[in-house]
């Protein structure tokens, strides 16, 4: 898959030149697969997902889907926006009416591996302020940042922030 992806990326400018400016050539590359129907279908599905989730270029490779962010890019924007809204709407509503950004605090807390002191340093606030804000985030979302599954849900929701609202 990596060799095919590299070859497509190298050949794409010449191929695109033949299409002209009105059409864009994009491709998704899945893994090599044996000729069994189920394996071919799985490779085709992965190639389609690589096509939908490609970032930074017109050729995507299923072998490059190696993070939650990369995985989420292939999900339709309407779905990710709805997920983002369901989980983070209470925080967004809070932030609209207050000078304190709970969304920013949540992002910083997760970015700093849930370290109270490093989050406080990054936000330039006292560690007790971080404790208060995290409690407020938990109250508003109904999620506990002490539980890995809830942290993952909230991280995924942050990654699903619609492009126009970042």
Short mmCIF file of N, CA and C in Angstrom, two decimals:
data_model
loop_
_atom_site.label_atom_id
_atom_site.label_comp_id
_atom_site.label_asym_id
_atom_site.label_seq_id
_atom_site.Cartn_x
_atom_site.Cartn_y
_atom_site.Cartn_z
N UNK A 1 0.83 -1.20 0.00
CA UNK A 1 0.00 0.00 0.00
C UNK A 1 0.87 1.26 0.00
N UNK A 2 1.95 1.24 0.76
CA UNK A 2 2.82 2.41 0.82
C UNK A 2 3.47 2.69 -0.53
N UNK A 3 3.89 1.64 -1.22
CA UNK A 3 4.53 1.81 -2.54
C UNK A 3 3.52 2.32 -3.56
N UNK A 4 2.32 1.79 -3.54
CA UNK A 4 1.27 2.24 -4.47
C UNK A 4 0.92 3.69 -4.18
N UNK A 5 0.81 4.05 -2.89
CA UNK A 5 0.50 5.42 -2.52
C UNK A 5 1.59 6.37 -3.01
N UNK A 6 2.85 6.00 -2.81
CA UNK A 6 3.97 6.83 -3.27
C UNK A 6 3.95 6.99 -4.79
N UNK A 7 3.67 5.91 -5.51
CA UNK A 7 3.62 5.98 -6.97
C UNK A 7 2.48 6.87 -7.44
N UNK A 8 1.31 6.76 -6.80
CA UNK A 8 0.17 7.62 -7.16
C UNK A 8 0.47 9.09 -6.88
N UNK A 9 1.09 9.34 -5.74
CA UNK A 9 1.43 10.72 -5.41
C UNK A 9 2.43 11.30 -6.41
N UNK A 10 3.35 10.47 -6.86
CA UNK A 10 4.35 10.94 -7.84
C UNK A 10 3.72 11.17 -9.21
N UNK A 11 2.80 10.29 -9.62
CA UNK A 11 2.19 10.38 -10.95
C UNK A 11 1.02 11.35 -11.01
N UNK A 12 0.47 11.72 -9.87
CA UNK A 12 -0.74 12.52 -9.86
C UNK A 12 -0.62 13.86 -10.60
N UNK A 13 0.47 14.62 -10.47
CA UNK A 13 0.52 15.90 -11.20
C UNK A 13 0.34 15.74 -12.70
N UNK A 14 0.95 14.71 -13.27
CA UNK A 14 0.80 14.49 -14.72
C UNK A 14 -0.63 14.07 -15.05
N UNK A 15 -1.19 13.21 -14.24
CA UNK A 15 -2.57 12.77 -14.47
C UNK A 15 -3.55 13.94 -14.30
N UNK A 16 -3.32 14.75 -13.27
CA UNK A 16 -4.19 15.89 -13.02
C UNK A 16 -4.13 16.89 -14.17
N UNK A 17 -2.95 17.08 -14.74
CA UNK A 17 -2.80 18.01 -15.87
C UNK A 17 -3.67 17.58 -17.04
N UNK A 18 -3.84 16.29 -17.23
CA UNK A 18 -4.68 15.81 -18.32
C UNK A 18 -6.16 16.06 -18.05
N UNK A 19 -6.55 16.11 -16.78
CA UNK A 19 -7.96 16.34 -16.44
C UNK A 19 -8.34 17.82 -16.56
N UNK A 20 -7.40 18.70 -16.31
CA UNK A 20 -7.70 20.12 -16.33
C UNK A 20 -8.14 20.60 -14.96
N UNK A 21 -8.43 21.88 -14.89
CA UNK A 21 -8.74 22.51 -13.61
C UNK A 21 -10.16 22.24 -13.11
N UNK A 22 -11.03 21.79 -13.98
CA UNK A 22 -12.43 21.61 -13.57
C UNK A 22 -12.67 20.35 -12.76
N UNK A 23 -11.76 19.42 -12.82
CA UNK A 23 -11.90 18.16 -12.07
C UNK A 23 -10.65 17.93 -11.24
N UNK A 24 -10.85 17.33 -10.06
CA UNK A 24 -9.70 17.02 -9.21
C UNK A 24 -9.58 15.51 -9.08
N UNK A 25 -8.38 15.01 -9.31
CA UNK A 25 -8.10 13.59 -9.18
C UNK A 25 -7.72 13.29 -7.74
N UNK A 26 -8.48 12.43 -7.09
CA UNK A 26 -8.22 12.01 -5.72
C UNK A 26 -8.24 10.49 -5.70
N UNK A 27 -7.51 9.91 -4.74
CA UNK A 27 -7.46 8.46 -4.65
C UNK A 27 -7.33 8.02 -3.20
N UNK A 28 -7.83 6.84 -2.93
CA UNK A 28 -7.66 6.20 -1.63
C UNK A 28 -7.06 4.83 -1.87
N UNK A 29 -6.04 4.49 -1.11
CA UNK A 29 -5.35 3.21 -1.26
C UNK A 29 -5.58 2.37 -0.03
N UNK A 30 -6.08 1.16 -0.24
CA UNK A 30 -6.28 0.22 0.85
C UNK A 30 -5.13 -0.76 0.92
N UNK A 31 -5.20 -1.70 1.83
CA UNK A 31 -4.13 -2.68 1.96
C UNK A 31 -4.17 -3.72 0.84
N UNK A 32 -3.03 -4.36 0.62
CA UNK A 32 -3.01 -5.49 -0.32
C UNK A 32 -3.90 -6.59 0.26
N UNK A 33 -4.58 -7.31 -0.61
CA UNK A 33 -5.51 -8.32 -0.12
C UNK A 33 -5.47 -9.55 -1.01
N UNK A 34 -5.68 -10.72 -0.42
CA UNK A 34 -5.84 -11.92 -1.24
C UNK A 34 -7.13 -11.82 -2.06
N UNK A 35 -7.33 -12.73 -2.96
CA UNK A 35 -8.47 -12.62 -3.88
C UNK A 35 -9.78 -13.14 -3.32
N UNK A 36 -9.83 -13.45 -2.05
CA UNK A 36 -11.10 -13.88 -1.45
C UNK A 36 -12.05 -12.68 -1.36
N UNK A 37 -13.31 -12.92 -1.58
CA UNK A 37 -14.29 -11.83 -1.64
C UNK A 37 -14.30 -11.00 -0.36
N UNK A 38 -14.26 -11.63 0.80
CA UNK A 38 -14.34 -10.87 2.05
C UNK A 38 -13.10 -9.99 2.24
N UNK A 39 -11.93 -10.50 1.87
CA UNK A 39 -10.70 -9.73 2.01
C UNK A 39 -10.68 -8.56 1.01
N UNK A 40 -11.17 -8.80 -0.20
CA UNK A 40 -11.24 -7.73 -1.19
C UNK A 40 -12.20 -6.63 -0.76
N UNK A 41 -13.34 -7.05 -0.20
CA UNK A 41 -14.31 -6.08 0.27
C UNK A 41 -13.72 -5.23 1.39
N UNK A 42 -13.03 -5.86 2.34
CA UNK A 42 -12.41 -5.13 3.45
C UNK A 42 -11.38 -4.13 2.93
N UNK A 43 -10.57 -4.54 1.95
CA UNK A 43 -9.56 -3.64 1.39
C UNK A 43 -10.23 -2.47 0.67
N UNK A 44 -11.32 -2.75 -0.06
CA UNK A 44 -12.04 -1.70 -0.76
C UNK A 44 -12.66 -0.70 0.22
N UNK A 45 -13.24 -1.21 1.30
CA UNK A 45 -13.82 -0.32 2.31
C UNK A 45 -12.73 0.56 2.92
N UNK A 46 -11.58 -0.03 3.23
CA UNK A 46 -10.47 0.75 3.79
C UNK A 46 -9.96 1.80 2.80
N UNK A 47 -9.90 1.44 1.52
CA UNK A 47 -9.47 2.40 0.50
C UNK A 47 -10.48 3.56 0.41
N UNK A 48 -11.75 3.25 0.46
CA UNK A 48 -12.78 4.29 0.43
C UNK A 48 -12.68 5.21 1.63
N UNK A 49 -12.41 4.63 2.78
CA UNK A 49 -12.27 5.44 3.99
C UNK A 49 -11.02 6.31 3.90
N UNK A 50 -9.94 5.76 3.35
CA UNK A 50 -8.71 6.54 3.16
C UNK A 50 -8.97 7.71 2.22
N UNK A 51 -9.78 7.48 1.21
CA UNK A 51 -10.14 8.55 0.28
C UNK A 51 -10.91 9.66 1.00
N UNK A 52 -11.86 9.29 1.83
CA UNK A 52 -12.68 10.27 2.54
C UNK A 52 -11.91 10.99 3.64
N UNK A 53 -10.93 10.34 4.24
CA UNK A 53 -10.25 10.94 5.39
C UNK A 53 -8.91 11.56 5.05
N UNK A 54 -8.54 11.57 3.78
CA UNK A 54 -7.23 12.11 3.41
C UNK A 54 -7.12 13.57 3.86
N UNK A 55 -5.93 13.93 4.25
CA UNK A 55 -5.69 15.31 4.67
C UNK A 55 -4.31 15.70 4.15
N UNK A 56 -4.19 16.94 3.72
CA UNK A 56 -2.90 17.41 3.24
C UNK A 56 -2.55 16.94 1.85
N UNK A 57 -3.51 16.40 1.13
CA UNK A 57 -3.22 15.97 -0.22
C UNK A 57 -4.35 15.16 -0.80
N UNK A 58 -4.30 14.94 -2.10
CA UNK A 58 -5.40 14.26 -2.79
C UNK A 58 -5.32 12.73 -2.76
N UNK A 59 -4.24 12.17 -2.23
CA UNK A 59 -4.11 10.70 -2.18
C UNK A 59 -4.02 10.28 -0.72
N UNK A 60 -4.98 9.46 -0.29
CA UNK A 60 -4.99 8.94 1.07
C UNK A 60 -4.65 7.48 1.09
N UNK A 61 -4.09 7.02 2.19
CA UNK A 61 -3.69 5.62 2.33
C UNK A 61 -4.23 5.08 3.64
N UNK A 62 -4.82 3.91 3.60
CA UNK A 62 -5.36 3.31 4.82
C UNK A 62 -4.28 3.08 5.86
N UNK A 63 -3.04 2.90 5.43
CA UNK A 63 -1.93 2.72 6.35
C UNK A 63 -1.59 3.98 7.13
N UNK A 64 -2.12 5.10 6.70
CA UNK A 64 -1.88 6.37 7.39
C UNK A 64 -2.97 6.69 8.41
N UNK A 65 -3.96 5.83 8.52
CA UNK A 65 -5.01 6.01 9.52
C UNK A 65 -4.50 5.43 10.83
N UNK A 66 -3.73 6.25 11.55
CA UNK A 66 -3.06 5.73 12.74
C UNK A 66 -3.32 6.56 13.99
N UNK A 67 -4.39 7.35 13.97
CA UNK A 67 -4.74 8.13 15.15
C UNK A 67 -6.25 8.34 15.18
N UNK A 68 -6.74 8.73 16.33
CA UNK A 68 -8.17 9.01 16.45
C UNK A 68 -8.57 10.16 15.53
N UNK A 69 -7.73 11.19 15.45
CA UNK A 69 -8.02 12.31 14.57
C UNK A 69 -8.12 11.89 13.12
N UNK A 70 -7.20 11.03 12.68
CA UNK A 70 -7.23 10.54 11.30
C UNK A 70 -8.48 9.69 11.06
N UNK A 71 -8.83 8.89 12.02
CA UNK A 71 -10.02 8.05 11.90
C UNK A 71 -11.28 8.90 11.79
N UNK A 72 -11.36 9.94 12.60
CA UNK A 72 -12.55 10.79 12.60
C UNK A 72 -12.71 11.62 11.33
N UNK A 73 -11.60 11.91 10.64
CA UNK A 73 -11.68 12.72 9.41
C UNK A 73 -12.53 12.06 8.33
N UNK A 74 -12.62 10.74 8.35
CA UNK A 74 -13.40 10.05 7.33
C UNK A 74 -14.89 10.00 7.61
N UNK A 75 -15.29 10.44 8.78
CA UNK A 75 -16.71 10.44 9.15
C UNK A 75 -17.34 11.71 8.59
N UNK A 76 -18.52 11.62 8.01
CA UNK A 76 -19.16 12.81 7.43
C UNK A 76 -19.25 13.96 8.44
N UNK A 77 -19.05 15.17 7.94
CA UNK A 77 -19.03 16.36 8.79
C UNK A 77 -20.33 16.52 9.58
N UNK A 78 -21.45 16.14 8.99
CA UNK A 78 -22.73 16.27 9.69
C UNK A 78 -22.78 15.37 10.93
N UNK A 79 -22.17 14.20 10.84
CA UNK A 79 -22.15 13.25 11.96
C UNK A 79 -21.22 13.75 13.05
N UNK A 80 -20.02 14.20 12.67
CA UNK A 80 -19.08 14.68 13.68
C UNK A 80 -19.59 15.95 14.35
N UNK A 81 -20.24 16.83 13.59
CA UNK A 81 -20.79 18.06 14.17
C UNK A 81 -21.89 17.73 15.19
N UNK A 82 -22.72 16.75 14.86
CA UNK A 82 -23.78 16.35 15.79
C UNK A 82 -23.19 15.74 17.06
N UNK A 83 -22.16 14.91 16.92
CA UNK A 83 -21.49 14.31 18.08
C UNK A 83 -20.87 15.40 18.94
N UNK A 84 -20.18 16.32 18.30
CA UNK A 84 -19.56 17.45 19.01
C UNK A 84 -20.64 18.21 19.80
N UNK A 85 -21.74 18.52 19.14
CA UNK A 85 -22.81 19.27 19.78
C UNK A 85 -23.43 18.54 20.95
N UNK A 86 -23.70 17.25 20.78
CA UNK A 86 -24.31 16.48 21.86
C UNK A 86 -23.45 16.48 23.12
N UNK A 87 -22.15 16.33 22.96
CA UNK A 87 -21.29 16.22 24.12
C UNK A 87 -20.86 17.58 24.68
N UNK A 88 -20.64 18.56 23.81
CA UNK A 88 -20.01 19.80 24.27
C UNK A 88 -20.92 21.02 24.25
N UNK A 89 -22.17 20.87 23.86
CA UNK A 89 -23.09 22.01 23.83
C UNK A 89 -23.20 22.72 25.18
N UNK A 90 -23.26 21.98 26.30
CA UNK A 90 -23.35 22.70 27.58
C UNK A 90 -22.12 23.57 27.86
N UNK A 91 -20.96 23.11 27.45
CA UNK A 91 -19.74 23.90 27.66
C UNK A 91 -19.73 25.11 26.74
N UNK A 92 -20.15 24.92 25.49
CA UNK A 92 -20.21 26.04 24.55
C UNK A 92 -21.20 27.10 25.04
N UNK A 93 -22.34 26.67 25.58
CA UNK A 93 -23.32 27.62 26.11
C UNK A 93 -22.74 28.37 27.30
N UNK A 94 -22.03 27.67 28.16
CA UNK A 94 -21.37 28.33 29.29
C UNK A 94 -20.37 29.37 28.79
N UNK A 95 -19.56 28.99 27.82
CA UNK A 95 -18.51 29.88 27.32
C UNK A 95 -19.08 31.14 26.65
N UNK A 96 -20.24 31.01 26.02
CA UNK A 96 -20.86 32.18 25.38
C UNK A 96 -21.27 33.23 26.41
N UNK A 97 -21.62 32.78 27.61
CA UNK A 97 -22.10 33.71 28.64
C UNK A 97 -21.08 34.06 29.71
N UNK A 98 -19.86 33.57 29.59
CA UNK A 98 -18.85 33.80 30.61
C UNK A 98 -17.51 34.13 29.98
N UNK A 99 -16.66 34.75 30.76
CA UNK A 99 -15.33 35.07 30.25
C UNK A 99 -14.37 33.89 30.37
N UNK A 100 -14.76 32.87 31.12
CA UNK A 100 -13.93 31.68 31.29
C UNK A 100 -14.31 30.66 30.24
N UNK A 101 -13.32 30.09 29.55
CA UNK A 101 -13.58 29.09 28.53
C UNK A 101 -13.42 27.68 29.11
N UNK A 102 -14.54 27.03 29.34
CA UNK A 102 -14.46 25.65 29.81
C UNK A 102 -14.01 24.72 28.69
N UNK A 103 -14.36 25.05 27.45
CA UNK A 103 -13.86 24.25 26.32
C UNK A 103 -12.34 24.34 26.24
N UNK A 104 -11.81 25.53 26.42
CA UNK A 104 -10.36 25.70 26.43
C UNK A 104 -9.70 24.98 27.58
N UNK A 105 -10.35 25.02 28.74
CA UNK A 105 -9.82 24.30 29.90
C UNK A 105 -9.83 22.80 29.65
N UNK A 106 -10.92 22.30 29.09
CA UNK A 106 -11.00 20.86 28.78
C UNK A 106 -9.91 20.46 27.82
N UNK A 107 -9.73 21.23 26.76
CA UNK A 107 -8.69 20.91 25.78
C UNK A 107 -7.31 20.93 26.42
N UNK A 108 -7.04 21.94 27.23
CA UNK A 108 -5.73 22.03 27.89
C UNK A 108 -5.53 20.87 28.85
N UNK A 109 -6.56 20.53 29.61
CA UNK A 109 -6.47 19.43 30.58
C UNK A 109 -6.15 18.12 29.87
N UNK A 110 -6.85 17.85 28.78
CA UNK A 110 -6.60 16.62 28.03
C UNK A 110 -5.25 16.67 27.32
N UNK A 111 -4.88 17.84 26.78
CA UNK A 111 -3.59 17.99 26.11
C UNK A 111 -2.42 17.76 27.06
N UNK A 112 -2.63 18.04 28.33
CA UNK A 112 -1.57 17.88 29.33
C UNK A 112 -1.77 16.61 30.15
N UNK A 113 -2.39 15.60 29.52
CA UNK A 113 -2.55 14.27 30.12
C UNK A 113 -3.21 14.31 31.48
N UNK A 114 -4.17 15.21 31.64
CA UNK A 114 -4.95 15.35 32.86
C UNK A 114 -4.08 15.71 34.07
N UNK A 115 -3.00 16.41 33.82
CA UNK A 115 -2.13 16.89 34.90
C UNK A 115 -2.65 18.24 35.37
N UNK A 116 -3.01 18.29 36.62
CA UNK A 116 -3.56 19.52 37.20
C UNK A 116 -2.53 20.65 37.13
N UNK A 117 -1.31 20.35 37.54
CA UNK A 117 -0.30 21.41 37.62
C UNK A 117 0.15 21.89 36.24
N UNK A 118 0.33 20.97 35.29
CA UNK A 118 0.73 21.40 33.95
C UNK A 118 -0.39 22.16 33.26
N UNK A 119 -1.63 21.77 33.50
CA UNK A 119 -2.77 22.51 32.94
C UNK A 119 -2.82 23.91 33.53
N UNK A 120 -2.64 24.00 34.85
CA UNK A 120 -2.64 25.31 35.50
C UNK A 120 -1.54 26.19 34.92
N UNK A 121 -0.36 25.63 34.72
CA UNK A 121 0.74 26.40 34.13
C UNK A 121 0.42 26.86 32.73
N UNK A 122 -0.16 25.97 31.93
CA UNK A 122 -0.48 26.33 30.54
C UNK A 122 -1.55 27.41 30.47
N UNK A 123 -2.49 27.38 31.41
CA UNK A 123 -3.58 28.36 31.41
C UNK A 123 -3.24 29.60 32.23
N UNK A 124 -2.10 29.58 32.92
CA UNK A 124 -1.68 30.69 33.77
C UNK A 124 -2.71 30.98 34.86
N UNK A 125 -3.16 29.89 35.50
CA UNK A 125 -4.10 30.01 36.62
C UNK A 125 -3.59 29.13 37.76
N UNK A 126 -4.18 29.29 38.93
CA UNK A 126 -3.84 28.46 40.08
C UNK A 126 -4.42 27.06 39.88
N UNK A 127 -3.76 26.08 40.45
CA UNK A 127 -4.20 24.70 40.29
C UNK A 127 -5.62 24.50 40.84
N UNK A 128 -5.98 25.24 41.90
CA UNK A 128 -7.34 25.13 42.44
C UNK A 128 -8.37 25.61 41.42
N UNK A 129 -8.00 26.56 40.58
CA UNK A 129 -8.89 27.03 39.53
C UNK A 129 -9.15 25.92 38.52
N UNK A 130 -8.12 25.16 38.21
CA UNK A 130 -8.28 24.02 37.30
C UNK A 130 -9.22 22.99 37.93
N UNK A 131 -9.04 22.71 39.22
CA UNK A 131 -9.93 21.76 39.90
C UNK A 131 -11.38 22.24 39.83
N UNK A 132 -11.61 23.51 40.08
CA UNK A 132 -12.96 24.05 40.02
C UNK A 132 -13.54 23.91 38.61
N UNK A 133 -12.76 24.30 37.61
CA UNK A 133 -13.25 24.25 36.23
C UNK A 133 -13.52 22.81 35.79
N UNK A 134 -12.68 21.89 36.15
CA UNK A 134 -12.89 20.48 35.78
C UNK A 134 -14.16 19.96 36.44
N UNK A 135 -14.38 20.31 37.71
CA UNK A 135 -15.63 19.91 38.37
C UNK A 135 -16.83 20.48 37.60
N UNK A 136 -16.72 21.72 37.16
CA UNK A 136 -17.81 22.36 36.42
C UNK A 136 -18.03 21.67 35.07
N UNK A 137 -16.94 21.32 34.39
CA UNK A 137 -17.03 20.58 33.13
C UNK A 137 -17.75 19.26 33.36
N UNK A 138 -17.40 18.57 34.42
CA UNK A 138 -18.03 17.28 34.72
C UNK A 138 -19.51 17.45 35.03
N UNK A 139 -19.86 18.50 35.77
CA UNK A 139 -21.27 18.77 36.08
C UNK A 139 -22.07 19.04 34.81
N UNK A 140 -21.52 19.88 33.94
CA UNK A 140 -22.26 20.28 32.74
C UNK A 140 -22.36 19.17 31.70
N UNK A 141 -21.34 18.33 31.59
CA UNK A 141 -21.36 17.28 30.57
C UNK A 141 -21.91 15.95 31.08
N UNK A 142 -21.93 15.78 32.38
CA UNK A 142 -22.33 14.49 32.94
C UNK A 142 -21.27 13.42 32.76
N UNK A 143 -20.04 13.84 32.48
CA UNK A 143 -18.92 12.93 32.27
C UNK A 143 -17.88 13.14 33.37
N UNK A 144 -17.19 12.07 33.72
CA UNK A 144 -16.13 12.15 34.72
C UNK A 144 -14.78 12.07 34.04
N UNK A 145 -13.96 13.09 34.25
CA UNK A 145 -12.63 13.08 33.65
C UNK A 145 -11.69 12.12 34.37
N UNK A 146 -12.17 11.47 35.40
CA UNK A 146 -11.38 10.41 36.06
C UNK A 146 -11.51 9.09 35.30
N UNK A 147 -12.55 8.95 34.48
CA UNK A 147 -12.77 7.72 33.71
C UNK A 147 -12.20 7.86 32.31
N UNK A 148 -11.41 6.90 31.90
CA UNK A 148 -10.79 6.92 30.58
C UNK A 148 -11.84 6.99 29.47
N UNK A 149 -12.90 6.23 29.58
CA UNK A 149 -13.90 6.22 28.51
C UNK A 149 -14.53 7.61 28.34
N UNK A 150 -14.79 8.30 29.44
CA UNK A 150 -15.35 9.65 29.34
C UNK A 150 -14.33 10.62 28.77
N UNK A 151 -13.07 10.49 29.18
CA UNK A 151 -12.02 11.35 28.61
C UNK A 151 -11.91 11.14 27.11
N UNK A 152 -11.98 9.87 26.67
CA UNK A 152 -11.90 9.58 25.23
C UNK A 152 -13.09 10.17 24.48
N UNK A 153 -14.28 10.06 25.06
CA UNK A 153 -15.46 10.64 24.42
C UNK A 153 -15.30 12.15 24.26
N UNK A 154 -14.83 12.81 25.31
CA UNK A 154 -14.67 14.26 25.26
C UNK A 154 -13.54 14.66 24.31
N UNK A 155 -12.45 13.90 24.27
CA UNK A 155 -11.36 14.17 23.32
C UNK A 155 -11.88 14.04 21.89
N UNK A 156 -12.64 12.97 21.63
CA UNK A 156 -13.20 12.77 20.29
C UNK A 156 -14.13 13.92 19.93
N UNK A 157 -14.94 14.36 20.88
CA UNK A 157 -15.85 15.48 20.62
C UNK A 157 -15.07 16.76 20.29
N UNK A 158 -13.97 17.00 20.99
CA UNK A 158 -13.14 18.16 20.67
C UNK A 158 -12.54 18.03 19.27
N UNK A 159 -12.12 16.83 18.90
CA UNK A 159 -11.57 16.61 17.56
C UNK A 159 -12.63 16.77 16.48
N UNK A 160 -13.89 16.65 16.86
CA UNK A 160 -15.00 16.78 15.92
C UNK A 160 -15.51 18.22 15.81
N UNK A 161 -14.80 19.16 16.38
CA UNK A 161 -15.22 20.57 16.31
C UNK A 161 -15.37 20.96 14.84
N UNK A 162 -16.54 21.47 14.45
CA UNK A 162 -16.73 21.89 13.05
C UNK A 162 -15.69 22.93 12.64
N UNK A 163 -15.24 22.84 11.42
CA UNK A 163 -14.13 23.66 10.92
C UNK A 163 -14.37 25.15 11.12
N UNK A 164 -15.55 25.64 10.93
CA UNK A 164 -15.82 27.06 11.05
C UNK A 164 -15.85 27.60 12.46
N UNK A 165 -15.86 26.72 13.47
CA UNK A 165 -15.99 27.17 14.85
C UNK A 165 -14.73 26.97 15.67
N UNK A 166 -13.63 26.58 15.04
CA UNK A 166 -12.38 26.33 15.78
C UNK A 166 -11.76 27.61 16.24
#
